[in-house]
PDB file of C-alpha atoms in Angstrom:
ATOM      1  CA  MET A 278       5.552  -4.689  38.685  1.00 65.00           C
ATOM      2  CA  GLY A 279       4.836  -7.355  36.093  1.00 89.00           C
ATOM      3  CA  ASP A 280       4.361  -7.216  32.346  1.00 96.00           C
ATOM      4  CA  LEU A 281       0.597  -7.047  32.905  1.00 97.00           C
ATOM      5  CA  GLU A 282      -0.731  -4.816  35.671  1.00 97.00           C
ATOM      6  CA  VAL A 283      -4.287  -5.381  36.851  1.00 97.00           C
ATOM      7  CA  ASP A 284      -5.825  -2.987  39.344  1.00 97.00           C
ATOM      8  CA  LEU A 285      -9.437  -2.585  40.436  1.00 97.00           C
ATOM      9  CA  GLN A 286     -10.210   1.082  41.103  1.00 97.00           C
ATOM     10  CA  GLY A 287     -13.778   1.470  42.256  1.00 96.00           C
ATOM     11  CA  SER A 288     -15.680  -0.675  39.773  1.00 97.00           C
ATOM     12  CA  VAL A 289     -13.224  -0.080  36.899  1.00 98.00           C
ATOM     13  CA  LEU A 290     -10.715  -2.846  36.215  1.00 98.00           C
ATOM     14  CA  ARG A 291      -7.636  -1.116  34.830  1.00 98.00           C
ATOM     15  CA  VAL A 292      -5.292  -3.357  32.863  1.00 98.00           C
ATOM     16  CA  VAL A 293      -1.934  -1.973  31.737  1.00 98.00           C
ATOM     17  CA  LEU A 294       0.347  -3.635  29.180  1.00 98.00           C
ATOM     18  CA  ASN A 295       3.634  -2.926  30.894  1.00 97.00           C
ATOM     19  CA  ARG A 296       6.681  -3.511  28.698  1.00 97.00           C
ATOM     20  CA  PRO A 297       7.419   0.083  27.702  1.00 97.00           C
ATOM     21  CA  ARG A 298      11.018  -0.604  26.645  1.00 96.00           C
ATOM     22  CA  VAL A 299       9.713  -2.711  23.740  1.00 95.00           C
ATOM     23  CA  LEU A 300       6.555  -0.650  23.185  1.00 96.00           C
ATOM     24  CA  ASN A 301       4.499  -3.216  25.076  1.00 97.00           C
ATOM     25  CA  ALA A 302       5.117  -6.059  22.634  1.00 94.00           C
ATOM     26  CA  LEU A 303       2.965  -8.987  23.724  1.00 95.00           C
ATOM     27  CA  THR A 304       4.434 -12.176  25.124  1.00 93.00           C
ATOM     28  CA  ALA A 305       2.508 -15.437  25.447  1.00 93.00           C
ATOM     29  CA  PRO A 306       2.183 -15.102  29.238  1.00 94.00           C
ATOM     30  CA  MET A 307       0.809 -11.570  28.868  1.00 96.00           C
ATOM     31  CA  VAL A 308      -1.850 -12.707  26.425  1.00 96.00           C
ATOM     32  CA  ASP A 309      -2.759 -15.705  28.572  1.00 96.00           C
ATOM     33  CA  ASP A 310      -3.005 -13.585  31.721  1.00 97.00           C
ATOM     34  CA  LEU A 311      -5.147 -10.944  30.030  1.00 98.00           C
ATOM     35  CA  THR A 312      -7.430 -13.619  28.583  1.00 98.00           C
ATOM     36  CA  ALA A 313      -7.816 -15.330  31.948  1.00 97.00           C
ATOM     37  CA  THR A 314      -8.587 -11.982  33.587  1.00 97.00           C
ATOM     38  CA  LEU A 315     -11.348 -11.216  31.097  1.00 98.00           C
ATOM     39  CA  GLU A 316     -12.804 -14.711  31.167  1.00 97.00           C
ATOM     40  CA  GLY A 317     -12.913 -14.578  34.953  1.00 96.00           C
ATOM     41  CA  LEU A 318     -15.151 -11.514  35.001  1.00 96.00           C
ATOM     42  CA  SER A 319     -18.289 -13.561  34.421  1.00 89.00           C
ATOM     43  CA  SER A 320     -18.249 -14.534  38.089  1.00 85.00           C
ATOM     44  CA  ARG A 321     -17.613 -11.021  39.420  1.00 90.00           C
ATOM     45  CA  ASP A 322     -20.151  -8.317  40.148  1.00 92.00           C
ATOM     46  CA  ASP A 323     -17.616  -5.789  41.454  1.00 96.00           C
ATOM     47  CA  VAL A 324     -16.354  -4.923  37.948  1.00 97.00           C
ATOM     48  CA  ARG A 325     -18.528  -2.694  35.777  1.00 97.00           C
ATOM     49  CA  THR A 326     -15.995  -1.600  33.146  1.00 98.00           C
ATOM     50  CA  VAL A 327     -12.620  -2.768  31.847  1.00 98.00           C
ATOM     51  CA  LEU A 328      -9.930  -0.368  30.654  1.00 98.00           C
ATOM     52  CA  ILE A 329      -6.946  -1.670  28.664  1.00 98.00           C
ATOM     53  CA  SER A 330      -4.007   0.682  28.085  1.00 98.00           C
ATOM     54  CA  GLY A 331      -0.272   0.580  27.476  1.00 98.00           C
ATOM     55  CA  ALA A 332       2.581   1.984  29.516  1.00 97.00           C
ATOM     56  CA  GLY A 333       5.079   4.544  28.326  1.00 96.00           C
ATOM     57  CA  GLY A 334       3.184   6.219  25.498  1.00 94.00           C
ATOM     58  CA  ALA A 335       2.386   3.170  23.373  1.00 97.00           C
ATOM     59  CA  PHE A 336      -0.496   0.715  23.335  1.00 98.00           C
ATOM     60  CA  SER A 337       1.253  -2.336  21.866  1.00 98.00           C
ATOM     61  CA  THR A 338       3.339  -3.162  18.809  1.00 96.00           C
ATOM     62  CA  GLY A 339       1.840  -6.641  18.714  1.00 94.00           C
ATOM     63  CA  ALA A 340       3.494 -10.020  19.129  1.00 90.00           C
ATOM     64  CA  ASP A 341       7.052  -9.951  20.397  1.00 88.00           C
ATOM     65  CA  LEU A 342       9.139 -10.916  17.355  1.00 79.00           C
ATOM     66  CA  SER A 343      12.493 -10.033  18.868  1.00 73.00           C
ATOM     67  CA  GLY A 344      15.365 -12.483  18.826  1.00 59.00           C
ATOM     68  CA  THR A 345      16.990 -14.570  16.131  1.00 51.00           C
ATOM     69  CA  ASP A 346      14.587 -17.509  16.481  1.00 55.00           C
ATOM     70  CA  ALA A 347      11.336 -15.542  16.203  1.00 56.00           C
ATOM     71  CA  HIS A 348      10.147 -17.522  13.190  1.00 57.00           C
ATOM     72  CA  GLU A 349      10.699 -20.857  14.929  1.00 58.00           C
ATOM     73  CA  SER A 350       8.980 -19.780  18.143  1.00 60.00           C
ATOM     74  CA  PHE A 351       5.996 -18.065  16.515  1.00 70.00           C
ATOM     75  CA  ASP A 352       3.576 -20.800  15.486  1.00 79.00           C
ATOM     76  CA  VAL A 353      -0.103 -21.700  15.336  1.00 86.00           C
ATOM     77  CA  SER A 354      -0.326 -21.672  19.125  1.00 91.00           C
ATOM     78  CA  ALA A 355       0.171 -17.907  18.975  1.00 89.00           C
ATOM     79  CA  LEU A 356      -2.840 -17.641  16.672  1.00 92.00           C
ATOM     80  CA  ASP A 357      -4.976 -19.734  19.002  1.00 94.00           C
ATOM     81  CA  ARG A 358      -3.850 -17.588  21.923  1.00 95.00           C
ATOM     82  CA  ALA A 359      -4.763 -14.360  20.091  1.00 95.00           C
ATOM     83  CA  ASN A 360      -8.125 -15.751  18.994  1.00 96.00           C
ATOM     84  CA  ARG A 361      -8.990 -16.741  22.534  1.00 97.00           C
ATOM     85  CA  LEU A 362      -8.145 -13.236  23.737  1.00 98.00           C
ATOM     86  CA  VAL A 363     -10.312 -11.574  21.096  1.00 98.00           C
ATOM     87  CA  ARG A 364     -13.200 -13.879  21.939  1.00 98.00           C
ATOM     88  CA  ALA A 365     -12.776 -12.997  25.624  1.00 98.00           C
ATOM     89  CA  VAL A 366     -12.950  -9.265  24.846  1.00 98.00           C
ATOM     90  CA  VAL A 367     -16.041  -9.608  22.677  1.00 98.00           C
ATOM     91  CA  ARG A 368     -17.864 -12.039  24.979  1.00 97.00           C
ATOM     92  CA  CYS A 369     -17.112 -10.148  28.187  1.00 97.00           C
ATOM     93  CA  ASP A 370     -20.384  -8.762  29.584  1.00 96.00           C
ATOM     94  CA  GLN A 371     -18.710  -5.594  30.807  1.00 98.00           C
ATOM     95  CA  PRO A 372     -17.842  -2.807  28.350  1.00 98.00           C
ATOM     96  CA  VAL A 373     -14.156  -2.988  27.434  1.00 98.00           C
ATOM     97  CA  VAL A 374     -12.394   0.266  26.569  1.00 98.00           C
ATOM     98  CA  ALA A 375      -9.027   0.554  24.816  1.00 98.00           C
ATOM     99  CA  ALA A 376      -7.021   3.692  25.568  1.00 98.00           C
ATOM    100  CA  VAL A 377      -4.551   4.261  22.722  1.00 98.00           C
ATOM    101  CA  ASP A 378      -2.102   7.146  23.063  1.00 96.00           C
ATOM    102  CA  GLY A 379       0.666   5.795  20.838  1.00 95.00           C
ATOM    103  CA  VAL A 380       1.196   2.967  18.412  1.00 98.00           C
ATOM    104  CA  ALA A 381      -1.215   0.038  18.186  1.00 98.00           C
ATOM    105  CA  ALA A 382       0.238  -2.370  15.637  1.00 97.00           C
ATOM    106  CA  GLY A 383      -0.137  -5.978  14.580  1.00 95.00           C
ATOM    107  CA  VAL A 384      -2.122  -8.040  17.041  1.00 95.00           C
ATOM    108  CA  GLY A 385      -1.890  -5.044  19.395  1.00 97.00           C
ATOM    109  CA  CYS A 386      -4.062  -3.204  16.885  1.00 97.00           C
ATOM    110  CA  SER A 387      -6.344  -6.245  16.658  1.00 97.00           C
ATOM    111  CA  LEU A 388      -6.749  -6.217  20.433  1.00 98.00           C
ATOM    112  CA  ALA A 389      -7.574  -2.518  20.552  1.00 98.00           C
ATOM    113  CA  LEU A 390     -10.145  -2.777  17.781  1.00 97.00           C
ATOM    114  CA  ALA A 391     -11.854  -5.780  19.386  1.00 98.00           C
ATOM    115  CA  CYS A 392     -12.718  -3.549  22.345  1.00 98.00           C
ATOM    116  CA  ASP A 393     -16.151  -1.967  22.542  1.00 98.00           C
ATOM    117  CA  LEU A 394     -14.925   1.625  22.656  1.00 98.00           C
ATOM    118  CA  VAL A 395     -11.535   2.973  21.599  1.00 98.00           C
ATOM    119  CA  VAL A 396     -10.237   6.326  22.813  1.00 98.00           C
ATOM    120  CA  ALA A 397      -7.462   7.565  20.540  1.00 98.00           C
ATOM    121  CA  ALA A 398      -5.145  10.452  21.238  1.00 98.00           C
ATOM    122  CA  GLU A 399      -4.211  12.545  18.240  1.00 97.00           C
ATOM    123  CA  SER A 400      -0.701  11.088  18.487  1.00 95.00           C
ATOM    124  CA  ALA A 401      -2.014   7.515  18.263  1.00 98.00           C
ATOM    125  CA  SER A 402      -1.453   5.332  15.218  1.00 97.00           C
ATOM    126  CA  PHE A 403      -3.193   2.162  14.106  1.00 98.00           C
ATOM    127  CA  LEU A 404      -1.228  -0.205  11.918  1.00 97.00           C
ATOM    128  CA  LEU A 405      -1.948  -3.661  10.529  1.00 97.00           C
ATOM    129  CA  ALA A 406       1.766  -4.345  10.157  1.00 94.00           C
ATOM    130  CA  PHE A 407       1.462  -8.015   9.206  1.00 95.00           C
ATOM    131  CA  ALA A 408       2.259  -7.496   5.514  1.00 96.00           C
ATOM    132  CA  ARG A 409       5.640  -6.072   6.476  1.00 95.00           C
ATOM    133  CA  VAL A 410       6.707  -9.481   7.792  1.00 94.00           C
ATOM    134  CA  GLY A 411       5.067 -11.622   5.118  1.00 95.00           C
ATOM    135  CA  LEU A 412       1.936 -12.430   7.094  1.00 95.00           C
ATOM    136  CA  MET A 413      -1.789 -11.595   7.039  1.00 95.00           C
ATOM    137  CA  PRO A 414      -3.873  -9.812   9.677  1.00 96.00           C
ATOM    138  CA  ASP A 415      -5.112 -11.969  12.524  1.00 96.00           C
ATOM    139  CA  GLY A 416      -6.742 -11.520  15.910  1.00 96.00           C
ATOM    140  CA  GLY A 417     -10.050 -10.926  14.139  1.00 97.00           C
ATOM    141  CA  ALA A 418      -8.813  -7.771  12.400  1.00 97.00           C
ATOM    142  CA  THR A 419     -10.151  -8.849   9.016  1.00 97.00           C
ATOM    143  CA  ALA A 420     -13.612  -8.742  10.605  1.00 97.00           C
ATOM    144  CA  THR A 421     -13.381  -5.794  13.001  1.00 97.00           C
ATOM    145  CA  VAL A 422     -11.592  -3.433  10.628  1.00 97.00           C
ATOM    146  CA  THR A 423     -13.848  -4.260   7.680  1.00 96.00           C
ATOM    147  CA  ALA A 424     -16.953  -3.831   9.836  1.00 96.00           C
ATOM    148  CA  ALA A 425     -15.716  -0.418  10.958  1.00 96.00           C
ATOM    149  CA  VAL A 426     -14.256   1.154   7.817  1.00 96.00           C
ATOM    150  CA  GLY A 427     -15.451  -0.948   4.876  1.00 95.00           C
ATOM    151  CA  ARG A 428     -13.639  -3.122   2.359  1.00 96.00           C
ATOM    152  CA  PRO A 429     -11.595  -0.485   0.469  1.00 96.00           C
ATOM    153  CA  ARG A 430      -9.980   1.044   3.549  1.00 95.00           C
ATOM    154  CA  ALA A 431      -9.556  -2.375   5.167  1.00 96.00           C
ATOM    155  CA  MET A 432      -7.728  -3.604   2.061  1.00 97.00           C
ATOM    156  CA  ARG A 433      -5.508  -0.537   2.097  1.00 96.00           C
ATOM    157  CA  MET A 434      -4.580  -1.020   5.736  1.00 96.00           C
ATOM    158  CA  ALA A 435      -4.018  -4.766   5.346  1.00 97.00           C
ATOM    159  CA  LEU A 436      -2.245  -4.961   1.988  1.00 97.00           C
ATOM    160  CA  LEU A 437      -0.110  -1.832   2.275  1.00 97.00           C
ATOM    161  CA  ALA A 438       0.392  -1.787   6.040  1.00 96.00           C
ATOM    162  CA  GLU A 439      -0.288   1.937   6.056  1.00 94.00           C
ATOM    163  CA  PRO A 440      -0.819   3.442   9.500  1.00 95.00           C
ATOM    164  CA  LEU A 441      -3.779   5.625  10.365  1.00 97.00           C
ATOM    165  CA  SER A 442      -3.218   8.489  12.786  1.00 97.00           C
ATOM    166  CA  GLY A 443      -5.655   8.999  15.626  1.00 97.00           C
ATOM    167  CA  SER A 444      -7.439  11.690  13.641  1.00 97.00           C
ATOM    168  CA  GLU A 445      -7.576   9.555  10.494  1.00 97.00           C
ATOM    169  CA  ALA A 446      -8.828   6.550  12.447  1.00 98.00           C
ATOM    170  CA  TYR A 447     -11.605   8.619  13.980  1.00 98.00           C
ATOM    171  CA  ALA A 448     -12.597  10.146  10.632  1.00 97.00           C
ATOM    172  CA  ALA A 449     -12.709   6.667   9.093  1.00 96.00           C
ATOM    173  CA  GLY A 450     -14.929   5.310  11.861  1.00 97.00           C
ATOM    174  CA  LEU A 451     -12.272   2.942  13.203  1.00 97.00           C
ATOM    175  CA  VAL A 452     -12.353   4.359  16.754  1.00 98.00           C
ATOM    176  CA  SER A 453     -15.130   5.814  18.879  1.00 98.00           C
ATOM    177  CA  HIS A 454     -13.381   8.758  20.548  1.00 98.00           C
ATOM    178  CA  LEU A 455     -10.620  11.216  19.638  1.00 98.00           C
ATOM    179  CA  CYS A 456      -8.985  13.755  21.898  1.00 97.00           C
ATOM    180  CA  GLU A 457      -5.963  15.995  22.133  1.00 97.00           C
ATOM    181  CA  ASP A 458      -2.954  14.424  23.789  1.00 97.00           C
ATOM    182  CA  ALA A 459      -3.160  16.818  26.738  1.00 97.00           C
ATOM    183  CA  ALA A 460      -6.749  15.763  27.442  1.00 98.00           C
ATOM    184  CA  PHE A 461      -6.208  12.034  26.950  1.00 98.00           C
ATOM    185  CA  ALA A 462      -6.116  10.834  30.553  1.00 97.00           C
ATOM    186  CA  GLU A 463      -9.041  13.058  31.552  1.00 98.00           C
ATOM    187  CA  THR A 464     -11.126  11.878  28.593  1.00 98.00           C
ATOM    188  CA  VAL A 465     -10.446   8.219  29.329  1.00 98.00           C
ATOM    189  CA  ASP A 466     -11.242   8.600  33.028  1.00 98.00           C
ATOM    190  CA  ALA A 467     -14.502  10.411  32.314  1.00 98.00           C
ATOM    191  CA  LEU A 468     -15.575   7.730  29.849  1.00 98.00           C
ATOM    192  CA  VAL A 469     -14.888   4.743  32.108  1.00 98.00           C
ATOM    193  CA  ARG A 470     -16.580   6.463  35.051  1.00 97.00           C
ATOM    194  CA  ARG A 471     -19.647   7.096  32.918  1.00 98.00           C
ATOM    195  CA  LEU A 472     -19.734   3.465  31.809  1.00 98.00           C
ATOM    196  CA  ALA A 473     -19.218   2.227  35.356  1.00 97.00           C
ATOM    197  CA  ALA A 474     -22.256   4.238  36.462  1.00 97.00           C
ATOM    198  CA  GLY A 475     -24.441   2.685  33.768  1.00 97.00           C
ATOM    199  CA  ALA A 476     -26.922  -0.177  34.040  1.00 97.00           C
ATOM    200  CA  PRO A 477     -24.820  -3.352  33.752  1.00 96.00           C
ATOM    201  CA  LEU A 478     -27.570  -5.670  32.507  1.00 96.00           C
ATOM    202  CA  ALA A 479     -28.575  -3.207  29.804  1.00 98.00           C
ATOM    203  CA  GLN A 480     -24.952  -2.692  28.798  1.00 97.00           C
ATOM    204  CA  ALA A 481     -24.352  -6.436  28.496  1.00 97.00           C
ATOM    205  CA  ALA A 482     -27.509  -6.913  26.422  1.00 98.00           C
ATOM    206  CA  THR A 483     -26.619  -3.960  24.207  1.00 98.00           C
ATOM    207  CA  LYS A 484     -23.096  -5.236  23.664  1.00 98.00           C
ATOM    208  CA  ARG A 485     -24.355  -8.683  22.664  1.00 97.00           C
ATOM    209  CA  ALA A 486     -26.932  -7.241  20.260  1.00 98.00           C
ATOM    210  CA  VAL A 487     -24.555  -4.809  18.544  1.00 98.00           C
ATOM    211  CA  ASN A 488     -21.857  -7.448  18.176  1.00 97.00           C
ATOM    212  CA  ALA A 489     -24.382  -9.927  16.805  1.00 96.00           C
ATOM    213  CA  ALA A 490     -25.325  -7.386  14.146  1.00 96.00           C
ATOM    214  CA  ALA A 491     -21.891  -5.984  13.322  1.00 96.00           C
ATOM    215  CA  LEU A 492     -19.563  -8.901  14.051  1.00 96.00           C
ATOM    216  CA  HIS A 493     -21.647 -11.910  13.096  1.00 94.00           C
ATOM    217  CA  HIS A 494     -18.801 -12.901  10.776  1.00 95.00           C
ATOM    218  CA  LEU A 495     -16.126 -12.740  13.489  1.00 96.00           C
ATOM    219  CA  GLU A 496     -15.951 -16.494  14.105  1.00 96.00           C
ATOM    220  CA  PRO A 497     -15.569 -17.368  10.393  1.00 97.00           C
ATOM    221  CA  ALA A 498     -12.934 -14.635  10.131  1.00 97.00           C
ATOM    222  CA  LEU A 499     -10.961 -16.030  13.062  1.00 96.00           C
ATOM    223  CA  GLU A 500     -10.983 -19.478  11.498  1.00 96.00           C
ATOM    224  CA  SER A 501     -10.053 -18.114   8.062  1.00 97.00           C
ATOM    225  CA  GLU A 502      -7.208 -16.104   9.560  1.00 95.00           C
ATOM    226  CA  ARG A 503      -5.984 -19.177  11.413  1.00 95.00           C
ATOM    227  CA  ARG A 504      -5.908 -21.280   8.250  1.00 96.00           C
ATOM    228  CA  GLY A 505      -4.228 -18.603   6.170  1.00 95.00           C
ATOM    229  CA  GLN A 506      -1.713 -17.573   8.808  1.00 94.00           C
ATOM    230  CA  SER A 507      -0.814 -21.197   9.550  1.00 94.00           C
ATOM    231  CA  LEU A 508       0.204 -21.646   5.932  1.00 95.00           C
ATOM    232  CA  LEU A 509       2.042 -18.331   5.746  1.00 95.00           C
ATOM    233  CA  LEU A 510       4.067 -19.097   8.854  1.00 93.00           C
ATOM    234  CA  ARG A 511       5.695 -21.974   6.970  1.00 93.00           C
ATOM    235  CA  THR A 512       6.829 -19.816   4.053  1.00 95.00           C
ATOM    236  CA  ASP A 513      10.278 -18.450   3.312  1.00 95.00           C
ATOM    237  CA  ASP A 514       8.746 -14.985   3.097  1.00 96.00           C
ATOM    238  CA  ALA A 515       7.571 -15.133   6.714  1.00 94.00           C
ATOM    239  CA  ALA A 516      11.015 -16.249   7.859  1.00 92.00           C
ATOM    240  CA  GLU A 517      12.606 -13.448   5.851  1.00 94.00           C
ATOM    241  CA  GLY A 518      10.103 -10.878   7.093  1.00 92.00           C
ATOM    242  CA  MET A 519      10.690 -11.699  10.742  1.00 89.00           C
ATOM    243  CA  ALA A 520      14.446 -11.800  10.277  1.00 90.00           C
ATOM    244  CA  ALA A 521      14.364  -8.428   8.546  1.00 91.00           C
ATOM    245  CA  PHE A 522      12.231  -7.006  11.341  1.00 87.00           C
ATOM    246  CA  SER A 523      14.674  -8.227  13.978  1.00 85.00           C
ATOM    247  CA  GLU A 524      17.654  -6.948  11.997  1.00 89.00           C
ATOM    248  CA  ARG A 525      15.960  -3.601  11.242  1.00 89.00           C
ATOM    249  CA  ARG A 526      16.332  -3.869   7.479  1.00 95.00           C
ATOM    250  CA  PRO A 527      13.910  -3.998   4.520  1.00 95.00           C
ATOM    251  CA  PRO A 528      12.708  -7.531   3.751  1.00 95.00           C
ATOM    252  CA  ARG A 529      13.463  -9.249   0.470  1.00 96.00           C
ATOM    253  CA  PHE A 530      10.400 -11.315  -0.337  1.00 96.00           C
ATOM    254  CA  SER A 531      10.677 -14.111  -2.893  1.00 96.00           C
ATOM    255  CA  GLY A 532       7.099 -15.385  -3.049  1.00 95.00           C
ATOM    256  CA  GLU A 533       8.108 -18.742  -1.631  1.00 92.00           C
TER     257      GLU A 533
END
């Protein structure tokens, strides 16, 4: 089994982020493969719904920042890769569902929130962790989170890197569905089956119209995030934040 599992069951394309030992931290090949999978759906009529989930009780902790050279290897290409993935999720004609039964952090959170529907277990948590490593949210999160919960809560999540539990995320309007942990798999399966039985042309038109109304500022946000993150990646604070993350210690930011 690879780091990204793709399996067509009926007319539901089930995609599993499969690096449970590192809480499904995203590598460049994983992001590229997921993007290519979504972009390739425009030529397929056998897929009615896409389900993205994580293995081992987590969705994804975001970009893989492990190793001593994380700061050197994490550059603007990672931003372009994440932006392309988010665009693929939003532009995909089929409804895309994120199933989150654990942590969704960093760009993993951005990916989940770019999906059309998000099913959260009560044990789930949603975290814009970027501030903890001296960076800003990317992957379109400045647009999707603000559209969902408003400026005050978006600022709180982004500036303080405070997680929201599944229940808190649902109450805030960040996710579409909430369920008890024991009912998670059943709830997800029922939802994707219902979507797969729907009218695909109507679903595609509805998705385009809702996103045009709610996420009309997504493209400017992606470009703004790219500019800001590109600058931040060259700072001492980003290097310190990533080193501290790898070494499991509090960062010491200098403002440089």
